[in-house]
Amino acid sequence: MKNLILCASATAIAVALSASAARADTAGCDDGETVIKFSHVVADSGHPKGDAARLLAKNINEQMDGKACMEVYPNSTLYDDDKVMEAMLLGDVQLAAPSLSKFEAYTKQLRLYDLPFLFASLDAANSYMASDDAKELLSSLEDEGYQGLGYIASGLKQFSANKPLIQPEDAEGLKFRVQTSDVAVAMIEALEASAQKLAFKEVYGALQTGVVDGQENSWCNIYTQKFFEVQDGITETNHQLLAYGVITSQEFLESMDDETREQFVTIVNDTLKQANQEVADKEGECRQSILDAGAKIRELSPEQRQAWVRVMKPVWEQFEGDIGAEVIERAAATGQSN
Ligand code: LMR
């Protein structure tokens, strides 16, 4: 395969394509090449994960030409994050990078990453995700047949709603969309608000029709999914990390000969390192694009932000048993440094 294979565009039309039509669009793998399908749910470009997936496809297709060929399926065109896990064990997809909030059915240890206010900055989160502890956490997926290959950082999360949010009390009684994460549910309930778990592709419609009042996500998700269009404004809370676990199946890895596997894993590692260095800039650009589109971003004073910390941070205790007190302590030490 020679060209970057991107199996569907970010347009609404592409979202409507069936998976098989999307495949037919750009099928370009040569006979004998191992096909590596990477399915994800976000925009195909202008987003930390979409861009990382494209870069990985470029690197694999250039460096493993004749041996392997990667196809990227963005925007939930192939699977959403729940289905992709099953599809991977069936061998229908070889790479995915669900948000770390979405692994609860497979391991409770990754709940660490959802603890509110664990990471003071994206830099601190990146330092932690490069640590041995973080590698160990990903390995908790191995009992389920998956292999964690690394992390993609995406950004810190911001709240938005159909009314201004300045104090935590402003969220009382509202309904927020959350990912499939019990930590996120607990965090929202600490605000005396209610949480509804919804797939990513349903969020815009749910905000638009009032099924939910608000949501929390990174700048690039808020921008590329246009959530800002159907919200009163966004409050810069930086309250939680959004990052992804890049996973494959053990069966897929074992199907490669040693040399090919080593080459594949090395390319993935090198690409993720490069992609993660660009995330902070991309998030800044998405934030600016939201402002340029005329949406309101509300910054909090240190005292106002501290009020959100006081209300949400106590949920850590509820999940200490799943994650481990020492793991939390060490992550918090790195998370609050830099
Ligand atoms: C979400 O569901 O909000 C995120 O997991 C989407 C993503 O992959 O960034």
Coordinates of C-alpha atoms and ligand atoms in Angstrom, one line a residue:
M1 CA 0.0 0.0 0.0
K2 CA 1.5 3.3 -1.0
N3 CA -0.9 6.1 0.0
L4 CA -2.2 7.2 3.3
I5 CA -5.3 5.1 3.7
L6 CA -8.1 7.0 5.4
C7 CA -11.2 5.1 5.1
A8 CA -13.8 7.7 5.7
S9 CA -13.7 11.5 5.8
A10 CA -14.9 13.6 8.7
T11 CA -18.1 14.7 7.0
A12 CA -21.6 13.8 7.9
I13 CA -21.8 11.9 4.6
A14 CA -18.9 9.7 5.6
V15 CA -20.5 9.0 9.0
A16 CA -23.5 7.6 7.1
L17 CA -21.4 5.2 5.0
S18 CA -21.6 1.6 5.9
A19 CA -18.4 0.0 7.1
S20 CA -18.1 -2.0 3.9
A21 CA -18.6 1.0 1.6
A22 CA -16.0 2.8 3.6
R23 CA -13.6 0.0 3.1
A24 CA -14.2 -0.2 -0.5
D25 CA -13.5 3.5 -0.9
T26 CA -9.8 3.2 -0.3
A27 CA -8.9 -0.5 -0.2
G28 CA -5.3 -0.3 -1.2
C29 CA -3.5 -3.1 0.6
D30 CA -1.4 -5.3 -1.6
D31 CA -1.8 -9.1 -1.6
G32 CA 0.2 -10.7 1.2
E33 CA 0.3 -7.6 3.4
T34 CA -1.0 -7.9 6.9
V35 CA -4.0 -5.5 7.1
I36 CA -4.1 -3.4 10.3
K37 CA -7.4 -1.7 10.8
F38 CA -7.4 1.2 13.3
S39 CA -10.9 2.2 14.3
H40 CA -11.6 5.3 16.4
V41 CA -14.5 7.7 17.2
V42 CA -13.1 11.2 16.8
A43 CA -12.4 13.5 13.9
D44 CA -9.9 12.2 11.3
S45 CA -7.7 15.3 11.6
G46 CA -7.2 18.4 13.8
H47 CA -7.6 16.2 16.8
P48 CA -4.8 14.6 18.9
K49 CA -6.1 11.0 18.3
G50 CA -7.2 11.5 14.7
D51 CA -3.8 13.0 13.8
A52 CA -1.9 10.3 15.7
A53 CA -3.8 7.6 13.9
R54 CA -3.0 9.2 10.5
L55 CA 0.7 9.6 11.4
L56 CA 0.9 6.0 12.5
A57 CA -0.7 4.9 9.2
K58 CA 1.8 6.9 7.3
N59 CA 4.7 5.5 9.2
I60 CA 3.6 1.9 9.0
N61 CA 2.7 2.2 5.3
E62 CA 6.0 3.7 4.5
Q63 CA 8.2 1.5 6.7
M64 CA 6.4 -1.8 6.5
D65 CA 5.5 -1.6 2.8
G66 CA 5.1 -5.1 1.5
K67 CA 4.6 -6.6 5.0
A68 CA 1.8 -4.6 6.5
C69 CA -0.7 -2.0 5.6
M70 CA -2.8 0.2 7.9
E71 CA -6.3 1.6 7.3
V72 CA -7.8 4.2 9.6
Y73 CA -11.5 4.3 10.3
P74 CA -12.3 7.6 12.1
N75 CA -15.6 9.1 13.4
S76 CA -17.2 5.8 14.6
T77 CA -17.6 4.8 11.0
L78 CA -16.6 1.2 11.8
Y79 CA -17.2 0.7 15.5
D80 CA -18.0 2.8 18.6
D81 CA -15.8 2.3 21.6
D82 CA -17.9 -0.5 23.2
K83 CA -18.1 -2.6 20.0
V84 CA -14.5 -2.1 19.1
M85 CA -13.3 -4.1 22.1
E86 CA -15.4 -7.1 21.0
A87 CA -14.5 -6.7 17.4
M88 CA -10.8 -6.8 18.3
L89 CA -11.0 -10.2 20.0
L90 CA -12.9 -11.5 16.9
G91 CA -10.0 -10.2 14.7
D92 CA -12.2 -7.7 12.8
V93 CA -10.1 -4.8 13.9
Q94 CA -6.4 -4.7 15.0
L95 CA -5.9 -1.4 16.6
A96 CA -8.0 1.0 18.7
A97 CA -7.5 3.7 21.2
P98 CA -10.6 4.1 23.4
S99 CA -10.5 6.7 26.1
L100 CA -9.1 5.3 29.4
S101 CA -12.6 5.9 30.9
K102 CA -14.0 3.2 28.7
F103 CA -12.0 0.1 30.0
E104 CA -14.1 -0.4 33.2
A105 CA -15.5 -3.7 31.9
Y106 CA -12.0 -5.1 31.5
T107 CA -9.9 -3.5 34.3
K108 CA -10.7 -1.3 37.3
Q109 CA -7.2 -0.1 37.6
L110 CA -7.3 2.4 34.8
R111 CA -9.9 4.3 36.8
L112 CA -6.9 6.1 38.1
Y113 CA -7.0 8.4 35.1
D114 CA -10.5 9.5 35.7
L115 CA -9.9 10.9 39.2
P116 CA -10.8 14.5 39.1
F117 CA -7.9 17.0 39.5
L118 CA -5.2 14.3 39.5
F119 CA -3.2 16.0 36.8
A120 CA -2.4 19.7 37.1
S121 CA -1.3 20.0 33.5
L122 CA -1.0 18.0 30.3
D123 CA 2.8 18.0 30.8
A124 CA 2.4 16.3 34.2
A125 CA 0.0 13.8 32.7
N126 CA 2.5 13.0 29.9
S127 CA 5.3 12.5 32.4
Y128 CA 3.1 10.0 34.3
M129 CA 2.0 8.2 31.2
A130 CA 5.7 7.6 30.3
S131 CA 6.4 6.0 33.8
D132 CA 6.7 2.3 34.6
D133 CA 3.6 2.6 36.8
A134 CA 1.6 3.7 33.8
K135 CA 2.9 0.8 31.7
E136 CA 2.0 -1.6 34.5
L137 CA -1.6 -0.2 34.6
L138 CA -2.0 -0.9 30.9
S139 CA -0.8 -4.4 31.4
S140 CA -3.9 -5.0 33.5
L141 CA -5.7 -5.6 30.2
E142 CA -3.6 -8.6 29.4
D143 CA -5.8 -11.1 31.3
E144 CA -8.6 -10.2 28.8
G145 CA -6.6 -10.9 25.7
Y146 CA -5.6 -7.3 24.9
Q147 CA -2.1 -5.8 24.7
G148 CA -1.6 -2.2 25.6
L149 CA 0.9 -0.6 23.3
G150 CA 1.0 2.9 24.8
Y151 CA -0.9 6.1 25.5
I152 CA -2.1 9.0 23.4
A153 CA -2.7 12.1 25.4
S154 CA -5.7 14.3 24.4
G155 CA -6.2 17.1 26.8
L156 CA -7.7 18.2 30.1
K157 CA -11.5 18.3 30.2
Q158 CA -13.7 21.3 30.4
F159 CA -17.4 21.5 31.4
S160 CA -20.1 23.0 29.3
A161 CA -23.8 23.4 29.9
N162 CA -26.9 25.2 28.7
K163 CA -26.3 27.8 31.4
P164 CA -23.2 29.5 32.8
L165 CA -21.2 27.4 35.2
I166 CA -19.0 29.4 37.5
Q167 CA -19.5 27.9 40.9
P168 CA -20.1 24.1 41.5
E169 CA -23.6 25.0 42.7
D170 CA -24.4 26.2 39.2
A171 CA -24.3 22.5 38.1
E172 CA -26.9 21.3 40.7
G173 CA -29.9 19.6 39.2
L174 CA -28.4 19.5 35.6
K175 CA -27.9 16.4 33.6
F176 CA -24.4 15.8 32.2
R177 CA -23.4 13.3 29.5
V178 CA -20.5 11.2 30.7
Q179 CA -18.4 8.4 29.2
T180 CA -19.0 4.9 30.4
S181 CA -17.2 5.5 33.6
D182 CA -18.4 5.1 37.2
V183 CA -15.8 7.6 38.4
A184 CA -17.3 10.2 36.1
V185 CA -20.8 9.4 37.4
A186 CA -19.6 9.7 41.0
M187 CA -17.9 13.1 40.2
I188 CA -21.1 14.4 38.6
E189 CA -23.2 13.2 41.5
A190 CA -20.8 15.0 43.9
L191 CA -22.0 18.2 42.2
E192 CA -25.6 17.2 43.0
A193 CA -26.2 16.8 39.2
S194 CA -27.1 13.6 37.4
A195 CA -25.0 11.7 34.9
Q196 CA -26.0 9.9 31.7
K197 CA -23.6 7.6 30.0
L198 CA -23.9 8.0 26.2
A199 CA -21.8 7.0 23.2
F200 CA -19.6 9.8 21.8
K201 CA -21.5 9.9 18.5
E202 CA -24.8 10.6 20.4
V203 CA -23.6 13.6 22.4
Y204 CA -24.3 16.5 19.9
G205 CA -27.8 15.3 19.4
A206 CA -28.4 14.8 23.1
L207 CA -27.2 18.3 23.8
Q208 CA -29.2 19.8 21.0
T209 CA -32.5 18.1 21.9
G210 CA -32.1 18.7 25.7
V211 CA -31.7 15.0 26.6
V212 CA -28.8 16.2 28.6
D213 CA -27.9 19.8 29.7
G214 CA -24.2 19.6 29.6
Q215 CA -21.1 17.6 29.0
E216 CA -17.3 17.5 29.7
N217 CA -14.6 17.0 27.2
S218 CA -11.3 18.2 25.8
W219 CA -11.0 21.4 23.7
C220 CA -10.5 19.4 20.5
N221 CA -13.5 17.2 21.1
I222 CA -15.7 20.3 21.9
Y223 CA -14.4 22.0 18.8
T224 CA -14.4 19.2 16.2
Q225 CA -17.8 17.8 17.4
K226 CA -19.2 21.4 17.5
F227 CA -20.6 20.9 21.0
F228 CA -20.1 24.6 21.6
E229 CA -22.9 25.3 19.1
V230 CA -25.5 23.8 21.3
Q231 CA -24.3 25.0 24.7
D232 CA -24.4 28.3 26.5
G233 CA -20.6 28.4 27.0
I234 CA -17.6 26.4 28.2
T235 CA -16.0 26.7 31.6
E236 CA -12.3 26.2 31.8
T237 CA -12.2 23.8 34.7
N238 CA -9.3 21.5 33.5
H239 CA -10.9 19.0 35.9
Q240 CA -9.9 15.6 34.4
L241 CA -7.6 14.1 31.9
L242 CA -8.8 12.7 28.5
A243 CA -6.2 10.2 27.2
Y244 CA -6.4 7.0 25.3
G245 CA -5.0 3.5 25.7
V246 CA -3.7 2.2 22.3
I247 CA -4.5 -1.4 22.3
T248 CA -4.3 -4.5 20.1
S249 CA -5.1 -8.1 20.7
Q250 CA -2.5 -10.6 21.9
E251 CA -3.7 -12.9 19.1
F252 CA -2.9 -10.4 16.5
L253 CA 0.6 -9.7 17.9
E254 CA 1.4 -13.4 18.1
S255 CA 0.3 -13.8 14.5
M256 CA 3.3 -11.8 13.3
D257 CA 6.8 -13.3 13.1
D258 CA 9.3 -11.9 15.7
E259 CA 11.0 -9.4 13.4
T260 CA 7.7 -8.0 12.0
R261 CA 6.3 -7.7 15.5
E262 CA 9.3 -5.9 16.7
Q263 CA 9.2 -3.5 13.8
F264 CA 5.5 -2.8 14.3
V265 CA 5.8 -2.2 18.1
T266 CA 8.8 0.1 17.5
I267 CA 7.0 2.2 15.0
V268 CA 4.0 2.5 17.3
N269 CA 6.2 3.6 20.2
D270 CA 8.1 6.1 18.2
T271 CA 4.9 7.5 16.6
L272 CA 3.1 7.9 19.9
K273 CA 6.1 9.7 21.4
Q274 CA 6.1 12.2 18.5
A275 CA 2.3 12.6 18.5
N276 CA 2.1 13.3 22.2
Q277 CA 4.6 16.1 21.9
E278 CA 2.1 18.0 19.7
V279 CA -1.0 17.6 21.8
A280 CA -0.7 20.8 23.9
D281 CA -0.4 22.9 20.8
K282 CA -3.4 21.3 19.1
E283 CA -5.5 21.7 22.2
G284 CA -4.5 25.4 22.3
E285 CA -5.5 25.7 18.6
C286 CA -8.9 24.0 19.3
R287 CA -9.6 26.4 22.2
Q288 CA -8.8 29.4 20.0
S289 CA -11.0 28.0 17.2
I290 CA -13.9 27.8 19.6
L291 CA -13.4 31.5 20.5
D292 CA -13.0 32.4 16.9
A293 CA -16.4 30.7 16.2
G294 CA -17.9 33.2 18.7
A295 CA -18.5 30.8 21.6
K296 CA -18.0 31.9 25.2
I297 CA -15.2 30.4 27.3
R298 CA -15.4 31.3 31.0
E299 CA -12.1 31.3 32.9
L300 CA -12.2 30.6 36.7
S301 CA -10.4 32.6 39.4
P302 CA -8.1 30.4 41.6
E303 CA -10.8 30.6 44.3
Q304 CA -13.6 29.6 42.0
R305 CA -11.6 26.6 40.7
Q306 CA -10.7 25.6 44.2
A307 CA -14.5 25.3 45.0
W308 CA -14.8 22.7 42.2
V309 CA -11.8 20.8 43.6
R310 CA -13.4 20.8 47.0
V311 CA -16.6 19.3 45.8
M312 CA -15.3 16.7 43.3
K313 CA -11.9 15.5 44.6
P314 CA -13.4 13.6 47.5
V315 CA -14.6 10.9 45.0
W316 CA -11.0 9.6 45.0
E317 CA -11.7 7.7 48.2
Q318 CA -14.5 5.7 46.6
F319 CA -12.2 4.2 44.1
E320 CA -9.0 3.7 46.2
G321 CA -9.8 0.0 46.6
D322 CA -10.0 -0.6 42.8
I323 CA -6.9 1.4 42.0
G324 CA -4.6 1.1 45.0
A325 CA -3.8 3.9 47.5
E326 CA -0.1 3.8 46.6
V327 CA -0.7 4.0 42.9
I328 CA -2.9 7.0 43.5
E329 CA -0.3 8.6 45.7
R330 CA 2.5 8.2 43.2
A331 CA 0.4 9.4 40.3
A332 CA -0.7 12.4 42.3
A333 CA 2.9 13.3 43.1
T334 CA 3.8 13.3 39.4
G335 CA 0.5 14.8 38.4
Q336 CA 0.9 17.8 40.6
S337 CA 4.6 18.4 39.7
N338 CA 5.9 20.4 36.7
Ligands
LMR1 C1 -15.8 10.5 24.6 O1 -16.6 9.6 24.5 O2 -16.2 11.7 25.0 C2 -14.4 10.3 24.2 O3 -14.0 9.1 24.7 C3 -14.2 10.4 22.8 C4 -12.8 10.3 22.4 O4 -12.4 9.2 22.0 O5 -12.1 11.3 22.6

